Amino acid sequence: TVDALSPAGGQVAAAKLDAQGSEFAALRGMERVLVENEGIHLFTEFWPEALRKCGSEPSEMLRFLTGLGFRVYEIQESRRRLESLGSDDMADLASSVREHNLLLVRNPEASPLFA
């Protein structure tokens, strides 16, 4: 796991996950790193169908992340923008059949990506 590989108190600025449906398992394996690094930027693929095939519930993954204080943004590459997702948007996202690219941050006001 990332938690096992990363020393306690180590600084992690960003992480990218593309595990073809195993993202939630990977996130659970890096929970300490996520908690310890308030300013971390997390980029992840979110593909509900693949998550389910790997034994995860997409809405549970989103609840896990928001429970850690992350705000969820969908990366809209064709429009070159980030769209902030609220509860209703995340429910739609969790039931979607297509892949989505997400950015998760706790304090967008302090992020250079939002400057």
XYZ file of N, CA, C and O in Angstrom:
460
model
N 0.836 -1.188 0.000
C 0.000 0.000 0.000
C 0.876 1.244 0.000
O 2.045 1.187 0.385
N 0.282 2.357 -0.387
C 1.000 3.626 -0.329
C 1.349 3.955 1.120
O 2.451 4.427 1.408
N 0.440 3.689 2.034
C 0.716 3.960 3.448
C 1.944 3.181 3.926
O 2.747 3.699 4.697
N 2.105 1.952 3.473
C 3.247 1.139 3.892
C 4.554 1.640 3.273
O 5.615 1.514 3.871
N 4.477 2.212 2.091
C 5.668 2.680 1.390
C 6.087 4.087 1.779
O 7.244 4.465 1.612
N 5.159 4.876 2.255
C 5.433 6.276 2.576
C 5.663 6.430 4.071
O 4.822 6.041 4.877
N 6.801 7.029 4.444
C 7.046 7.204 5.884
C 6.024 8.148 6.507
O 5.574 9.101 5.867
N 5.667 7.872 7.742
C 4.734 8.741 8.461
C 5.292 10.156 8.493
O 6.481 10.365 8.712
N 4.439 11.115 8.227
C 4.844 12.513 8.234
C 5.471 12.978 6.939
O 5.804 14.144 6.800
N 5.634 12.065 5.976
C 6.195 12.453 4.687
C 5.232 13.348 3.926
O 4.022 13.242 4.084
N 5.779 14.247 3.137
C 4.955 15.193 2.395
C 4.633 14.650 1.000
O 5.537 14.286 0.254
N 3.351 14.613 0.678
C 2.887 14.187 -0.638
C 2.005 15.306 -1.178
O 0.996 15.650 -0.582
N 2.409 15.878 -2.301
C 1.672 17.007 -2.879
C 0.585 16.549 -3.841
O -0.444 17.205 -3.976
N 0.821 15.420 -4.532
C -0.140 14.971 -5.536
C -0.048 13.463 -5.702
O 0.995 12.856 -5.466
N -1.173 12.881 -6.096
C -1.225 11.456 -6.411
C -2.181 11.274 -7.574
O -3.158 12.014 -7.705
N -1.878 10.302 -8.426
C -2.758 9.993 -9.556
C -3.076 8.510 -9.516
O -2.178 7.683 -9.388
N -4.365 8.208 -9.613
C -4.819 6.822 -9.606
C -5.537 6.502 -10.911
O -6.452 7.213 -11.320
N -5.118 5.428 -11.543
C -5.819 4.864 -12.694
C -5.592 3.372 -12.596
O -4.629 2.834 -13.126
N -6.452 2.712 -11.853
C -6.268 1.305 -11.506
C -7.361 0.421 -12.089
O -7.598 -0.674 -11.584
N -8.038 0.908 -13.119
C -9.034 0.118 -13.839
C -10.074 -0.534 -12.936
O -10.414 -1.693 -13.082
N -10.575 0.243 -11.977
C -11.637 -0.229 -11.100
C -11.186 -0.522 -9.684
O -12.013 -0.721 -8.797
N -9.897 -0.554 -9.456
C -9.377 -0.825 -8.117
C -9.014 0.448 -7.359
O -8.329 0.400 -6.342
N -9.500 1.587 -7.832
C -9.172 2.861 -7.199
C -9.587 2.924 -5.736
O -8.840 3.436 -4.899
N -10.762 2.410 -5.409
C -11.214 2.501 -4.022
C -10.305 1.680 -3.113
O -9.950 2.114 -2.017
N -9.898 0.503 -3.554
C -8.969 -0.305 -2.764
C -7.647 0.445 -2.577
O -7.075 0.451 -1.477
N -7.180 1.093 -3.629
C -5.939 1.869 -3.532
C -6.103 3.032 -2.565
O -5.199 3.317 -1.762
N -7.244 3.703 -2.612
C -7.491 4.826 -1.701
C -7.499 4.373 -0.250
O -6.966 5.053 0.625
N -8.100 3.229 0.010
C -8.103 2.713 1.382
C -6.684 2.411 1.848
O -6.369 2.546 3.023
N -5.835 2.014 0.904
C -4.458 1.708 1.234
C -3.571 2.929 1.357
O -2.374 2.808 1.632
N -4.149 4.097 1.138
C -3.384 5.334 1.306
C -4.112 6.329 2.199
O -3.845 7.519 2.164
N -5.005 5.838 3.020
C -5.809 6.714 3.871
C -4.943 7.563 4.804
O -5.183 8.757 4.975
N -3.908 6.978 5.396
C -3.039 7.754 6.283
C -2.368 8.888 5.523
O -2.341 10.027 5.993
N -1.864 8.606 4.338
C -1.216 9.643 3.520
C -2.218 10.738 3.174
O -1.898 11.926 3.236
N -3.434 10.365 2.845
C -4.461 11.360 2.527
C -4.779 12.231 3.737
O -4.935 13.441 3.616
N -4.875 11.621 4.901
C -5.197 12.359 6.120
C -4.051 13.289 6.515
O -4.264 14.441 6.897
N -2.814 12.801 6.416
C -1.647 13.581 6.848
C -1.317 14.754 5.920
O -0.640 15.680 6.335
N -1.757 14.701 4.691
C -1.379 15.712 3.704
C -2.593 16.550 3.311
O -3.260 16.289 2.310
N -2.845 17.560 4.109
C -4.023 18.418 3.932
C -4.094 19.044 2.543
O -5.163 19.195 1.982
N -2.955 19.382 1.969
C -2.946 20.065 0.680
C -2.776 19.159 -0.529
O -2.548 19.643 -1.634
N -2.912 17.858 -0.344
C -2.706 16.928 -1.448
C -3.737 17.150 -2.559
O -4.893 17.484 -2.304
N -3.277 16.997 -3.784
C -4.142 17.018 -4.966
C -4.245 15.581 -5.449
O -3.224 14.942 -5.719
N -5.448 15.081 -5.544
C -5.662 13.699 -5.941
C -6.368 13.682 -7.287
O -7.475 14.220 -7.434
N -5.713 13.094 -8.262
C -6.288 12.919 -9.593
C -6.648 11.450 -9.716
O -5.809 10.579 -9.452
N -7.872 11.157 -10.102
C -8.267 9.762 -10.216
C -9.271 9.542 -11.337
O -10.099 10.408 -11.626
N -9.152 8.377 -11.930
C -10.182 7.944 -12.859
C -11.346 7.433 -12.003
O -11.128 6.841 -10.942
N -12.546 7.689 -12.453
C -13.743 7.218 -11.761
C -14.628 6.552 -12.800
O -15.242 7.222 -13.636
N -14.668 5.225 -12.773
C -15.415 4.437 -13.757
C -16.314 3.487 -12.984
O -15.890 2.418 -12.561
N -17.570 3.884 -12.759
C -18.466 3.104 -11.916
C -18.573 1.626 -12.296
O -18.556 0.756 -11.412
N -18.669 1.324 -13.564
C -18.804 -0.069 -13.999
C -17.589 -0.898 -13.568
O -17.725 -2.000 -13.040
N -16.394 -0.348 -13.782
C -15.176 -1.069 -13.399
C -15.060 -1.184 -11.878
O -14.617 -2.221 -11.365
N -15.448 -0.141 -11.153
C -15.426 -0.210 -9.689
C -16.309 -1.355 -9.192
O -15.908 -2.134 -8.328
N -17.511 -1.453 -9.743
C -18.424 -2.531 -9.335
C -17.845 -3.904 -9.658
O -17.953 -4.839 -8.863
N -17.238 -4.040 -10.838
C -16.636 -5.325 -11.222
C -15.514 -5.725 -10.273
O -15.222 -6.902 -10.107
N -14.898 -4.743 -9.651
C -13.815 -5.012 -8.693
C -14.327 -5.078 -7.255
O -13.530 -5.111 -6.310
N -15.641 -5.063 -7.078
C -16.224 -5.242 -5.757
C -16.428 -3.980 -4.937
O -16.666 -4.055 -3.735
N -16.343 -2.822 -5.586
C -16.542 -1.556 -4.865
C -17.844 -0.899 -5.299
O -18.287 -1.074 -6.432
N -18.417 -0.130 -4.405
C -19.607 0.654 -4.717
C -19.163 2.088 -4.999
O -18.574 2.743 -4.131
N -19.411 2.611 -6.215
C -18.953 3.953 -6.578
C -19.384 5.044 -5.592
O -18.579 5.911 -5.235
N -20.626 5.012 -5.148
C -21.084 6.052 -4.229
C -20.343 5.970 -2.889
O -20.091 6.987 -2.247
N -19.951 4.770 -2.482
C -19.199 4.612 -1.238
C -17.802 5.233 -1.367
O -17.296 5.847 -0.426
N -17.202 5.090 -2.542
C -15.894 5.713 -2.774
C -15.995 7.228 -2.659
O -15.160 7.869 -2.027
N -17.024 7.807 -3.246
C -17.211 9.260 -3.164
C -17.479 9.703 -1.726
O -16.960 10.720 -1.278
N -18.256 8.934 -0.976
C -18.512 9.252 0.445
C -17.229 9.173 1.269
O -16.988 9.994 2.152
N -16.397 8.193 0.970
C -15.114 8.052 1.648
C -14.277 9.315 1.450
O -13.744 9.878 2.408
N -14.191 9.768 0.216
C -13.372 10.940 -0.105
C -13.952 12.223 0.486
O -13.226 13.027 1.069
N -15.247 12.419 0.361
C -15.847 13.627 0.930
C -15.796 13.572 2.462
O -15.678 14.603 3.113
N -15.844 12.377 3.028
C -15.706 12.219 4.472
C -14.326 12.627 4.973
O -14.170 13.006 6.135
N -13.323 12.549 4.097
C -11.976 13.006 4.432
C -11.808 14.497 4.166
O -10.722 15.042 4.326
N -12.898 15.143 3.750
C -12.860 16.588 3.540
C -12.546 17.039 2.127
O -12.373 18.234 1.881
N -12.493 16.099 1.193
C -12.182 16.477 -0.187
C -13.397 17.064 -0.900
O -14.525 16.619 -0.689
N -13.135 18.053 -1.726
C -14.115 18.555 -2.673
C -13.855 17.843 -3.993
O -12.705 17.594 -4.356
N -14.929 17.540 -4.694
C -14.818 16.751 -5.920
C -15.067 17.648 -7.127
O -16.065 18.372 -7.184
N -14.148 17.566 -8.084
C -14.253 18.311 -9.339
C -14.107 17.332 -10.489
O -13.229 16.463 -10.467
N -14.975 17.470 -11.475
C -14.806 16.684 -12.690
C -13.931 17.480 -13.649
O -14.158 18.667 -13.885
N -12.915 16.814 -14.191
C -12.042 17.438 -15.179
C -12.722 17.311 -16.532
O -12.909 16.200 -17.032
N -13.123 18.425 -17.086
C -13.784 18.435 -18.389
C -12.753 18.874 -19.429
O -12.589 20.062 -19.698
N -12.067 17.877 -19.952
C -10.944 18.146 -20.843
C -11.362 18.898 -22.103
O -10.671 19.827 -22.517
N -12.477 18.515 -22.697
C -12.897 19.157 -23.950
C -13.249 20.628 -23.747
O -13.087 21.435 -24.654
N -13.702 20.953 -22.542
C -14.066 22.347 -22.240
C -12.954 23.084 -21.513
O -13.097 24.263 -21.201
N -11.876 22.352 -21.181
C -10.715 22.914 -20.487
C -11.110 23.611 -19.186
O -10.747 24.759 -18.934
N -11.907 22.872 -18.373
C -12.342 23.448 -17.108
C -12.601 22.361 -16.079
O -12.696 21.177 -16.403
N -12.727 22.797 -14.845
C -13.103 21.929 -13.738
C -14.522 22.269 -13.335
O -14.861 23.442 -13.201
N -15.328 21.249 -13.112
C -16.698 21.481 -12.655
C -16.838 20.939 -11.241
O -16.626 19.749 -10.993
N -17.180 21.810 -10.318
C -17.402 21.421 -8.935
C -18.664 20.559 -8.860
O -19.694 20.912 -9.443
N -18.589 19.443 -8.149
C -19.724 18.532 -8.056
C -20.336 18.574 -6.663
O -19.633 18.411 -5.663
N -21.638 18.782 -6.622
C -22.389 18.723 -5.373
C -22.949 17.331 -5.162
O -22.694 16.411 -5.938
N -23.747 17.166 -4.142
C -24.304 15.854 -3.792
C -25.116 15.239 -4.923
O -24.964 14.054 -5.225
N -25.987 16.027 -5.545
C -26.804 15.502 -6.646
C -25.933 15.101 -7.831
O -26.169 14.070 -8.462
N -24.922 15.924 -8.121
C -24.010 15.618 -9.222
C -23.262 14.311 -8.954
O -23.056 13.502 -9.862
N -22.848 14.115 -7.712
C -22.105 12.897 -7.375
C -22.996 11.661 -7.457
O -22.537 10.590 -7.841
N -24.263 11.803 -7.125
C -25.189 10.681 -7.270
C -25.320 10.306 -8.740
O -25.310 9.121 -9.092
N -25.412 11.314 -9.605
C -25.466 11.054 -11.043
C -24.166 10.417 -11.519
O -24.176 9.496 -12.342
N -23.064 10.908 -11.027
C -21.752 10.390 -11.401
C -21.633 8.913 -11.027
O -21.148 8.097 -11.813
N -22.074 8.566 -9.827
C -21.969 7.187 -9.345
C -22.809 6.217 -10.165
O -22.489 5.029 -10.235
N -23.857 6.711 -10.802
C -24.699 5.829 -11.615
C -24.352 5.893 -13.100
O -24.968 5.214 -13.908
N -23.372 6.675 -13.443
C -22.948 6.833 -14.826
C -22.297 5.544 -15.343
O -21.763 4.754 -14.568
N -22.315 5.354 -16.642
C -21.667 4.185 -17.230
C -20.317 4.528 -17.853
O -19.540 3.644 -18.157
N -20.039 5.799 -18.017
C -18.777 6.161 -18.673
C -17.704 6.507 -17.646
O -17.978 6.671 -16.462
N -16.483 6.619 -18.125
C -15.354 6.986 -17.278
C -15.326 8.497 -17.074
O -15.690 9.257 -17.964
N -14.860 8.900 -15.916
C -14.716 10.318 -15.592
C -13.335 10.518 -14.978
O -12.823 9.639 -14.280
N -12.767 11.672 -15.209
C -11.519 12.050 -14.550
C -11.850 13.089 -13.495
O -12.518 14.078 -13.787
N -11.384 12.826 -12.282
C -11.709 13.693 -11.158
C -10.451 14.300 -10.549
O -9.380 13.691 -10.562
N -10.625 15.480 -10.007
C -9.625 16.130 -9.173
C -10.270 16.310 -7.805
O -11.398 16.793 -7.707
N -9.535 15.929 -6.771
C -10.029 16.094 -5.407
C -9.030 16.922 -4.622
O -7.829 16.621 -4.615
N -9.532 17.977 -3.999
C -8.713 18.854 -3.159
C -9.539 19.261 -1.942
O -10.764 19.283 -1.996
N -8.854 19.597 -0.876
C -9.562 20.038 0.322
C -9.760 21.547 0.329
O -10.798 22.030 0.738
N -8.743 22.270 -0.045
C -8.789 23.730 0.030
C -8.467 24.333 -1.331
O -7.334 24.763 -1.563
N -9.439 24.396 -2.224
C -9.143 24.943 -3.549
C -8.621 26.375 -3.504
O -7.830 26.770 -4.345
N -9.021 27.132 -2.480
C -8.570 28.517 -2.342
C -7.053 28.581 -2.187
O -6.421 29.562 -2.598
N -6.444 27.553 -1.621
C -5.002 27.534 -1.394
C -4.239 26.799 -2.505
O -3.028 26.732 -2.477
N -4.965 26.256 -3.470
C -4.336 25.468 -4.529
C -3.879 26.345 -5.684
O -4.620 27.199 -6.157
N -2.667 26.105 -6.185
C -2.210 26.854 -7.354
C -3.035 26.528 -8.615
O -3.037 27.299 -9.558
N -3.745 25.436 -8.608
C -4.571 25.071 -9.759
C -5.813 25.957 -9.893
O -6.432 26.002 -10.944
N -6.161 26.641 -8.819
C -7.360 27.472 -8.822
C -7.021 28.946 -8.798
O -7.889 29.779 -8.605
N -5.756 29.263 -8.975
C -5.319 30.683 -8.932
C -5.738 31.425 -10.187
O -5.973 30.927 -11.215
